[in-house]
Amino acid sequence: QKEVEQNSGPLSVPEGAIASLNCTYSDRGSQSFFWYRQYSGKSPELIMFIYSNGDKEDGRFTAQLNKASQYVSLLIRDSQPSDSATYLCAVFTGGGNKLTFGTGTQLKVEL
Amino acid sequence: GAVVSQHPSWVICKSGTSVKIECRSLDFQATTMFWYRQFPKQSLMLMATSNEGSKATYEQGVEKDKFLINHASLTLSTLTVTSAHPEDSSFYICSARETRRSGVNEQFFGPGTRLTVL
């Protein structure tokens, strides 16, 4: 089992819709969880992090964490074409020393 | 967020030459920096963890004699690809860790260096 798993997609949503991106992780001791956005040919850009169970909102983005289910998700409201990118879920593993990335989910927001 | 710079942003070199890539944290001190490599359509793969003032920790399968890492100060880490070959052509990205007052570690990425070895 991979340490961090994501559906590679592509996930296609119409403009204005809610995009839901999911991620599961295997290390039950993980404490911090991150969502990065990566445009083609560019390096990852941090969107937000979460470390408490529940929801965390920042603008159009909401991160949701469920440690019991080892599941973290990212919701993007009012999706825009500029949101089209690969979204990487990352988790601190190995006692919090190493940031492990999922393979990313490609999101396409269509007009 | 914190700013991390990388230089150069792209480099083309002949097979057998060495290439040095610099990574700087511009507005914070980073005791730990990370070097990643990303091949097309693949996720980031951690190559090594660089700690200021000590030897880097390499991931399994990464040759330490080929990928030399130096973390001489709290704001600078360098990666030298020695005797580069075409299979080393990739997108190299550094990342610097900032520890917030809350205790949460955040990692910020540099813009990446695209290496092409002819």
PDB file of C-alpha atoms in Angstrom:
ATOM      1  CA  GLN A   1       0.000   0.000   0.000  1.00  0.00           C
ATOM      2  CA  LYS A   2       1.304   3.424  -0.954  1.00  0.00           C
ATOM      3  CA  GLU A   3       1.809   5.869   1.871  1.00  0.00           C
ATOM      4  CA  VAL A   4      -0.337   8.539   0.243  1.00  0.00           C
ATOM      5  CA  GLU A   5      -2.911   7.661  -2.389  1.00  0.00           C
ATOM      6  CA  GLN A   6      -4.849   9.825  -4.780  1.00  0.00           C
ATOM      7  CA  ASN A   7      -6.961   9.140  -7.820  1.00  0.00           C
ATOM      8  CA  SER A   8      -4.921  10.342 -10.782  1.00  0.00           C
ATOM      9  CA  GLY A   9      -7.989  11.559 -12.676  1.00  0.00           C
ATOM     10  CA  PRO A  10      -8.512  13.551 -14.744  1.00  0.00           C
ATOM     11  CA  LEU A  11     -11.418  14.944 -12.794  1.00  0.00           C
ATOM     12  CA  SER A  12     -13.545  17.158 -15.002  1.00  0.00           C
ATOM     13  CA  VAL A  13     -16.008  19.659 -13.548  1.00  0.00           C
ATOM     14  CA  PRO A  14     -17.941  22.485 -15.190  1.00  0.00           C
ATOM     15  CA  GLU A  15     -17.075  26.066 -14.383  1.00  0.00           C
ATOM     16  CA  GLY A  16     -18.817  27.209 -11.202  1.00  0.00           C
ATOM     17  CA  ALA A  17     -19.222  23.707  -9.796  1.00  0.00           C
ATOM     18  CA  ILE A  18     -17.615  22.230  -6.681  1.00  0.00           C
ATOM     19  CA  ALA A  19     -14.541  20.103  -7.266  1.00  0.00           C
ATOM     20  CA  SER A  20     -13.864  17.414  -4.676  1.00  0.00           C
ATOM     21  CA  LEU A  21     -10.399  15.929  -4.414  1.00  0.00           C
ATOM     22  CA  ASN A  22      -9.660  13.001  -2.151  1.00  0.00           C
ATOM     23  CA  CYS A  23      -6.600  11.518  -0.487  1.00  0.00           C
ATOM     24  CA  THR A  24      -5.953   8.612   1.861  1.00  0.00           C
ATOM     25  CA  TYR A  25      -2.823   7.931   3.866  1.00  0.00           C
ATOM     26  CA  SER A  26      -1.438   4.867   5.612  1.00  0.00           C
ATOM     27  CA  ASP A  27       0.617   6.267   8.504  1.00  0.00           C
ATOM     28  CA  ARG A  28      -1.859   6.544  11.372  1.00  0.00           C
ATOM     29  CA  GLY A  29       0.625   8.672  13.296  1.00  0.00           C
ATOM     30  CA  SER A  30       0.626  11.448  10.684  1.00  0.00           C
ATOM     31  CA  GLN A  31      -0.240  14.826  12.127  1.00  0.00           C
ATOM     32  CA  SER A  32       0.018  17.399   9.337  1.00  0.00           C
ATOM     33  CA  PHE A  33      -1.594  17.341   5.927  1.00  0.00           C
ATOM     34  CA  PHE A  34      -1.046  19.624   2.980  1.00  0.00           C
ATOM     35  CA  TRP A  35      -2.590  20.387  -0.368  1.00  0.00           C
ATOM     36  CA  TYR A  36      -0.405  21.735  -3.149  1.00  0.00           C
ATOM     37  CA  ARG A  37      -1.366  22.883  -6.617  1.00  0.00           C
ATOM     38  CA  GLN A  38       1.012  22.289  -9.501  1.00  0.00           C
ATOM     39  CA  TYR A  39       0.608  23.752 -12.945  1.00  0.00           C
ATOM     40  CA  SER A  40       2.291  21.971 -15.818  1.00  0.00           C
ATOM     41  CA  GLY A  41       6.007  22.729 -15.887  1.00  0.00           C
ATOM     42  CA  LYS A  42       5.907  24.614 -12.599  1.00  0.00           C
ATOM     43  CA  SER A  43       6.788  23.694  -9.030  1.00  0.00           C
ATOM     44  CA  PRO A  44       4.115  22.992  -6.402  1.00  0.00           C
ATOM     45  CA  GLU A  45       2.388  25.871  -4.680  1.00  0.00           C
ATOM     46  CA  LEU A  46       1.026  25.430  -1.156  1.00  0.00           C
ATOM     47  CA  ILE A  47      -2.741  25.953  -1.004  1.00  0.00           C
ATOM     48  CA  MET A  48      -3.414  25.086   2.597  1.00  0.00           C
ATOM     49  CA  PHE A  49      -2.624  22.732   5.430  1.00  0.00           C
ATOM     50  CA  ILE A  50      -4.752  21.096   8.096  1.00  0.00           C
ATOM     51  CA  TYR A  51      -3.865  19.221  11.241  1.00  0.00           C
ATOM     52  CA  SER A  52      -7.095  19.044  13.229  1.00  0.00           C
ATOM     53  CA  ASN A  53     -10.078  16.844  12.493  1.00  0.00           C
ATOM     54  CA  GLY A  54     -12.877  18.674  10.760  1.00  0.00           C
ATOM     55  CA  ASP A  55     -12.990  21.407   8.174  1.00  0.00           C
ATOM     56  CA  LYS A  56     -10.697  24.327   7.465  1.00  0.00           C
ATOM     57  CA  GLU A  57     -11.808  27.009   5.058  1.00  0.00           C
ATOM     58  CA  ASP A  58      -9.708  29.520   3.138  1.00  0.00           C
ATOM     59  CA  GLY A  59     -11.521  31.467   0.459  1.00  0.00           C
ATOM     60  CA  ARG A  60     -12.918  29.049  -2.122  1.00  0.00           C
ATOM     61  CA  PHE A  61     -10.940  26.157  -0.666  1.00  0.00           C
ATOM     62  CA  THR A  62     -12.008  23.856   2.158  1.00  0.00           C
ATOM     63  CA  ALA A  63      -9.804  21.089   3.519  1.00  0.00           C
ATOM     64  CA  GLN A  64     -11.445  18.251   5.414  1.00  0.00           C
ATOM     65  CA  LEU A  65      -9.613  15.831   7.675  1.00  0.00           C
ATOM     66  CA  ASN A  66     -10.820  12.591   9.208  1.00  0.00           C
ATOM     67  CA  LYS A  67      -7.977  10.943  11.094  1.00  0.00           C
ATOM     68  CA  ALA A  68     -10.051   7.919  12.117  1.00  0.00           C
ATOM     69  CA  SER A  69     -10.645   7.105   8.451  1.00  0.00           C
ATOM     70  CA  GLN A  70      -7.184   8.353   7.432  1.00  0.00           C
ATOM     71  CA  TYR A  71      -8.768  10.538   4.832  1.00  0.00           C
ATOM     72  CA  VAL A  72      -8.197  14.132   3.787  1.00  0.00           C
ATOM     73  CA  SER A  73     -10.017  16.011   1.061  1.00  0.00           C
ATOM     74  CA  LEU A  74      -9.987  19.364  -0.684  1.00  0.00           C
ATOM     75  CA  LEU A  75     -13.125  21.087  -1.921  1.00  0.00           C
ATOM     76  CA  ILE A  76     -12.906  23.900  -4.434  1.00  0.00           C
ATOM     77  CA  ARG A  77     -16.070  25.980  -4.687  1.00  0.00           C
ATOM     78  CA  ASP A  78     -17.026  28.014  -7.744  1.00  0.00           C
ATOM     79  CA  SER A  79     -14.361  26.266  -9.809  1.00  0.00           C
ATOM     80  CA  GLN A  80     -12.643  28.406 -12.417  1.00  0.00           C
ATOM     81  CA  PRO A  81     -10.697  27.394 -15.534  1.00  0.00           C
ATOM     82  CA  SER A  82      -7.595  28.767 -13.784  1.00  0.00           C
ATOM     83  CA  ASP A  83      -8.034  26.048 -11.162  1.00  0.00           C
ATOM     84  CA  SER A  84      -7.161  23.456 -13.804  1.00  0.00           C
ATOM     85  CA  ALA A  85      -3.962  21.890 -12.497  1.00  0.00           C
ATOM     86  CA  THR A  86      -2.651  18.840 -10.679  1.00  0.00           C
ATOM     87  CA  TYR A  87      -3.427  18.810  -6.975  1.00  0.00           C
ATOM     88  CA  LEU A  88      -0.970  17.051  -4.728  1.00  0.00           C
ATOM     89  CA  CYS A  89      -1.816  15.739  -1.306  1.00  0.00           C
ATOM     90  CA  ALA A  90       1.149  15.579   1.073  1.00  0.00           C
ATOM     91  CA  VAL A  91       1.528  14.101   4.523  1.00  0.00           C
ATOM     92  CA  PHE A  92       4.311  14.305   7.045  1.00  0.00           C
ATOM     93  CA  THR A  93       5.352  10.706   7.689  1.00  0.00           C
ATOM     94  CA  GLY A  94       8.232   9.016   9.450  1.00  0.00           C
ATOM     95  CA  GLY A  95       7.658  10.790  12.721  1.00  0.00           C
ATOM     96  CA  GLY A  96       6.974  14.085  11.011  1.00  0.00           C
ATOM     97  CA  ASN A  97      10.340  14.319   9.326  1.00  0.00           C
ATOM     98  CA  LYS A  98       9.484  13.596   5.734  1.00  0.00           C
ATOM     99  CA  LEU A  99       6.808  15.075   3.514  1.00  0.00           C
ATOM    100  CA  THR A 100       5.402  12.299   1.346  1.00  0.00           C
ATOM    101  CA  PHE A 101       3.403  13.173  -1.740  1.00  0.00           C
ATOM    102  CA  GLY A 102       0.609  11.400  -3.503  1.00  0.00           C
ATOM    103  CA  THR A 103       0.782  11.063  -7.259  1.00  0.00           C
ATOM    104  CA  GLY A 104      -1.637  13.944  -7.679  1.00  0.00           C
ATOM    105  CA  THR A 105      -5.095  14.369  -9.171  1.00  0.00           C
ATOM    106  CA  GLN A 106      -5.437  16.267 -12.414  1.00  0.00           C
ATOM    107  CA  LEU A 107      -8.355  18.664 -12.322  1.00  0.00           C
ATOM    108  CA  LYS A 108      -9.913  20.112 -15.456  1.00  0.00           C
ATOM    109  CA  VAL A 109     -12.450  22.892 -15.136  1.00  0.00           C
ATOM    110  CA  GLU A 110     -14.398  23.193 -18.339  1.00  0.00           C
ATOM    111  CA  LEU A 111     -16.192  26.243 -19.696  1.00  0.00           C
TER     112      LEU A 111
ATOM    113  CA  GLY B   1       3.923  32.380   2.244  1.00  0.00           C
ATOM    114  CA  ALA B   2       7.663  32.188   2.510  1.00  0.00           C
ATOM    115  CA  VAL B   3       9.772  32.589  -0.620  1.00  0.00           C
ATOM    116  CA  VAL B   4      12.269  30.062  -1.907  1.00  0.00           C
ATOM    117  CA  SER B   5      14.414  30.785  -4.929  1.00  0.00           C
ATOM    118  CA  GLN B   6      16.365  28.463  -7.184  1.00  0.00           C
ATOM    119  CA  HIS B   7      19.107  29.171  -9.643  1.00  0.00           C
ATOM    120  CA  PRO B   8      19.408  28.482 -12.496  1.00  0.00           C
ATOM    121  CA  SER B   9      15.839  27.978 -13.664  1.00  0.00           C
ATOM    122  CA  TRP B  10      17.015  25.894 -16.572  1.00  0.00           C
ATOM    123  CA  VAL B  11      20.297  24.469 -17.749  1.00  0.00           C
ATOM    124  CA  ILE B  12      21.485  22.488 -20.735  1.00  0.00           C
ATOM    125  CA  CYS B  13      24.800  20.708 -20.458  1.00  0.00           C
ATOM    126  CA  LYS B  14      26.883  18.096 -22.209  1.00  0.00           C
ATOM    127  CA  SER B  15      27.076  14.566 -20.927  1.00  0.00           C
ATOM    128  CA  GLY B  16      29.869  14.148 -18.406  1.00  0.00           C
ATOM    129  CA  THR B  17      29.821  17.677 -17.038  1.00  0.00           C
ATOM    130  CA  SER B  18      28.748  18.718 -13.553  1.00  0.00           C
ATOM    131  CA  VAL B  19      25.912  21.091 -12.785  1.00  0.00           C
ATOM    132  CA  LYS B  20      25.320  23.011  -9.567  1.00  0.00           C
ATOM    133  CA  ILE B  21      21.855  24.152  -8.516  1.00  0.00           C
ATOM    134  CA  GLU B  22      21.342  26.663  -5.704  1.00  0.00           C
ATOM    135  CA  CYS B  23      18.357  26.881  -3.399  1.00  0.00           C
ATOM    136  CA  ARG B  24      17.801  29.863  -1.126  1.00  0.00           C
ATOM    137  CA  SER B  25      15.186  30.706   1.467  1.00  0.00           C
ATOM    138  CA  LEU B  26      14.757  34.449   1.036  1.00  0.00           C
ATOM    139  CA  ASP B  27      12.789  35.587   4.054  1.00  0.00           C
ATOM    140  CA  PHE B  28      13.241  32.878   6.621  1.00  0.00           C
ATOM    141  CA  GLN B  29      15.888  30.560   7.966  1.00  0.00           C
ATOM    142  CA  ALA B  30      15.576  26.936   6.992  1.00  0.00           C
ATOM    143  CA  THR B  31      17.432  24.380   9.053  1.00  0.00           C
ATOM    144  CA  THR B  32      16.085  21.715   6.739  1.00  0.00           C
ATOM    145  CA  MET B  33      15.857  21.779   2.979  1.00  0.00           C
ATOM    146  CA  PHE B  34      14.773  19.043   0.626  1.00  0.00           C
ATOM    147  CA  TRP B  35      15.672  18.112  -2.912  1.00  0.00           C
ATOM    148  CA  TYR B  36      13.098  16.503  -5.172  1.00  0.00           C
ATOM    149  CA  ARG B  37      13.159  15.254  -8.718  1.00  0.00           C
ATOM    150  CA  GLN B  38      10.159  15.030 -10.985  1.00  0.00           C
ATOM    151  CA  PHE B  39       9.992  13.238 -14.311  1.00  0.00           C
ATOM    152  CA  PRO B  40       7.239  14.084 -16.807  1.00  0.00           C
ATOM    153  CA  LYS B  41       3.764  13.096 -15.673  1.00  0.00           C
ATOM    154  CA  GLN B  42       5.084  11.684 -12.407  1.00  0.00           C
ATOM    155  CA  SER B  43       4.911  12.927  -8.855  1.00  0.00           C
ATOM    156  CA  LEU B  44       7.719  14.446  -6.869  1.00  0.00           C
ATOM    157  CA  MET B  45      10.293  12.001  -5.620  1.00  0.00           C
ATOM    158  CA  LEU B  46      12.343  12.993  -2.612  1.00  0.00           C
ATOM    159  CA  MET B  47      16.040  12.609  -3.310  1.00  0.00           C
ATOM    160  CA  ALA B  48      17.579  13.833  -0.078  1.00  0.00           C
ATOM    161  CA  THR B  49      17.083  15.842   3.060  1.00  0.00           C
ATOM    162  CA  SER B  50      19.629  18.559   3.676  1.00  0.00           C
ATOM    163  CA  ASN B  51      20.343  19.741   7.201  1.00  0.00           C
ATOM    164  CA  GLU B  52      22.376  22.844   7.893  1.00  0.00           C
ATOM    165  CA  GLY B  53      25.843  21.990   9.109  1.00  0.00           C
ATOM    166  CA  SER B  54      25.556  18.240   8.703  1.00  0.00           C
ATOM    167  CA  LYS B  55      25.582  15.584   6.009  1.00  0.00           C
ATOM    168  CA  ALA B  56      22.534  15.116   3.857  1.00  0.00           C
ATOM    169  CA  THR B  57      20.289  12.098   4.247  1.00  0.00           C
ATOM    170  CA  TYR B  58      19.697  10.367   0.937  1.00  0.00           C
ATOM    171  CA  GLU B  59      16.666   8.321  -0.018  1.00  0.00           C
ATOM    172  CA  GLN B  60      17.089   4.737  -1.048  1.00  0.00           C
ATOM    173  CA  GLY B  61      18.361   4.413  -4.588  1.00  0.00           C
ATOM    174  CA  VAL B  62      19.833   7.914  -4.791  1.00  0.00           C
ATOM    175  CA  GLU B  63      23.600   7.918  -5.306  1.00  0.00           C
ATOM    176  CA  LYS B  64      25.206  10.260  -2.798  1.00  0.00           C
ATOM    177  CA  ASP B  65      28.427  10.475  -4.805  1.00  0.00           C
ATOM    178  CA  LYS B  66      26.535  11.553  -7.882  1.00  0.00           C
ATOM    179  CA  PHE B  67      24.200  14.055  -6.236  1.00  0.00           C
ATOM    180  CA  LEU B  68      26.325  16.136  -3.891  1.00  0.00           C
ATOM    181  CA  ILE B  69      24.432  18.265  -1.419  1.00  0.00           C
ATOM    182  CA  ASN B  70      25.871  21.062   0.666  1.00  0.00           C
ATOM    183  CA  HIS B  71      23.841  23.057   3.202  1.00  0.00           C
ATOM    184  CA  ALA B  72      26.390  25.632   4.250  1.00  0.00           C
ATOM    185  CA  SER B  73      24.058  28.159   5.851  1.00  0.00           C
ATOM    186  CA  LEU B  74      20.512  28.518   7.124  1.00  0.00           C
ATOM    187  CA  THR B  75      19.432  30.061   3.836  1.00  0.00           C
ATOM    188  CA  LEU B  76      21.396  28.167   1.194  1.00  0.00           C
ATOM    189  CA  SER B  77      21.592  24.588   0.000  1.00  0.00           C
ATOM    190  CA  THR B  78      23.244  23.420  -3.201  1.00  0.00           C
ATOM    191  CA  LEU B  79      22.803  20.279  -5.278  1.00  0.00           C
ATOM    192  CA  THR B  80      25.598  19.301  -7.656  1.00  0.00           C
ATOM    193  CA  VAL B  81      24.850  16.687 -10.280  1.00  0.00           C
ATOM    194  CA  THR B  82      28.255  15.231 -11.048  1.00  0.00           C
ATOM    195  CA  SER B  83      29.105  13.679 -14.400  1.00  0.00           C
ATOM    196  CA  ALA B  84      25.585  14.229 -15.648  1.00  0.00           C
ATOM    197  CA  HIS B  85      24.102  11.853 -18.208  1.00  0.00           C
ATOM    198  CA  PRO B  86      20.962  12.108 -20.337  1.00  0.00           C
ATOM    199  CA  GLU B  87      19.004   9.967 -17.870  1.00  0.00           C
ATOM    200  CA  ASP B  88      19.596  12.698 -15.255  1.00  0.00           C
ATOM    201  CA  SER B  89      17.531  15.116 -17.330  1.00  0.00           C
ATOM    202  CA  SER B  90      14.634  16.062 -15.099  1.00  0.00           C
ATOM    203  CA  PHE B  91      12.937  18.826 -13.160  1.00  0.00           C
ATOM    204  CA  TYR B  92      14.795  19.377  -9.888  1.00  0.00           C
ATOM    205  CA  ILE B  93      12.895  21.180  -7.165  1.00  0.00           C
ATOM    206  CA  CYS B  94      14.131  22.260  -3.774  1.00  0.00           C
ATOM    207  CA  SER B  95      11.979  22.914  -0.768  1.00  0.00           C
ATOM    208  CA  ALA B  96      12.654  24.655   2.503  1.00  0.00           C
ATOM    209  CA  ARG B  97      10.920  23.966   5.761  1.00  0.00           C
ATOM    210  CA  GLU B  98       9.672  26.705   8.027  1.00  0.00           C
ATOM    211  CA  THR B  99       8.468  25.907  11.506  1.00  0.00           C
ATOM    212  CA  ARG B 100       5.654  28.174  12.608  1.00  0.00           C
ATOM    213  CA  ARG B 101       5.171  29.337  16.159  1.00  0.00           C
ATOM    214  CA  SER B 102       2.277  26.897  16.358  1.00  0.00           C
ATOM    215  CA  GLY B 103       4.792  24.126  15.816  1.00  0.00           C
ATOM    216  CA  VAL B 104       3.401  23.164  12.433  1.00  0.00           C
ATOM    217  CA  ASN B 105       6.027  22.629   9.769  1.00  0.00           C
ATOM    218  CA  GLU B 106       5.340  24.087   6.362  1.00  0.00           C
ATOM    219  CA  GLN B 107       7.330  23.383   3.247  1.00  0.00           C
ATOM    220  CA  PHE B 108       7.689  25.924   0.499  1.00  0.00           C
ATOM    221  CA  PHE B 109       9.020  25.055  -2.909  1.00  0.00           C
ATOM    222  CA  GLY B 110      11.427  26.818  -5.173  1.00  0.00           C
ATOM    223  CA  PRO B 111      10.434  27.370  -8.805  1.00  0.00           C
ATOM    224  CA  GLY B 112      12.461  24.387  -9.966  1.00  0.00           C
ATOM    225  CA  THR B 113      15.403  23.839 -12.277  1.00  0.00           C
ATOM    226  CA  ARG B 114      14.909  22.039 -15.546  1.00  0.00           C
ATOM    227  CA  LEU B 115      18.055  20.118 -16.412  1.00  0.00           C
ATOM    228  CA  THR B 116      18.644  18.785 -19.899  1.00  0.00           C
ATOM    229  CA  VAL B 117      21.732  16.693 -20.479  1.00  0.00           C
ATOM    230  CA  LEU B 118      22.661  16.237 -24.119  1.00  0.00           C
TER     231      LEU B 118
END
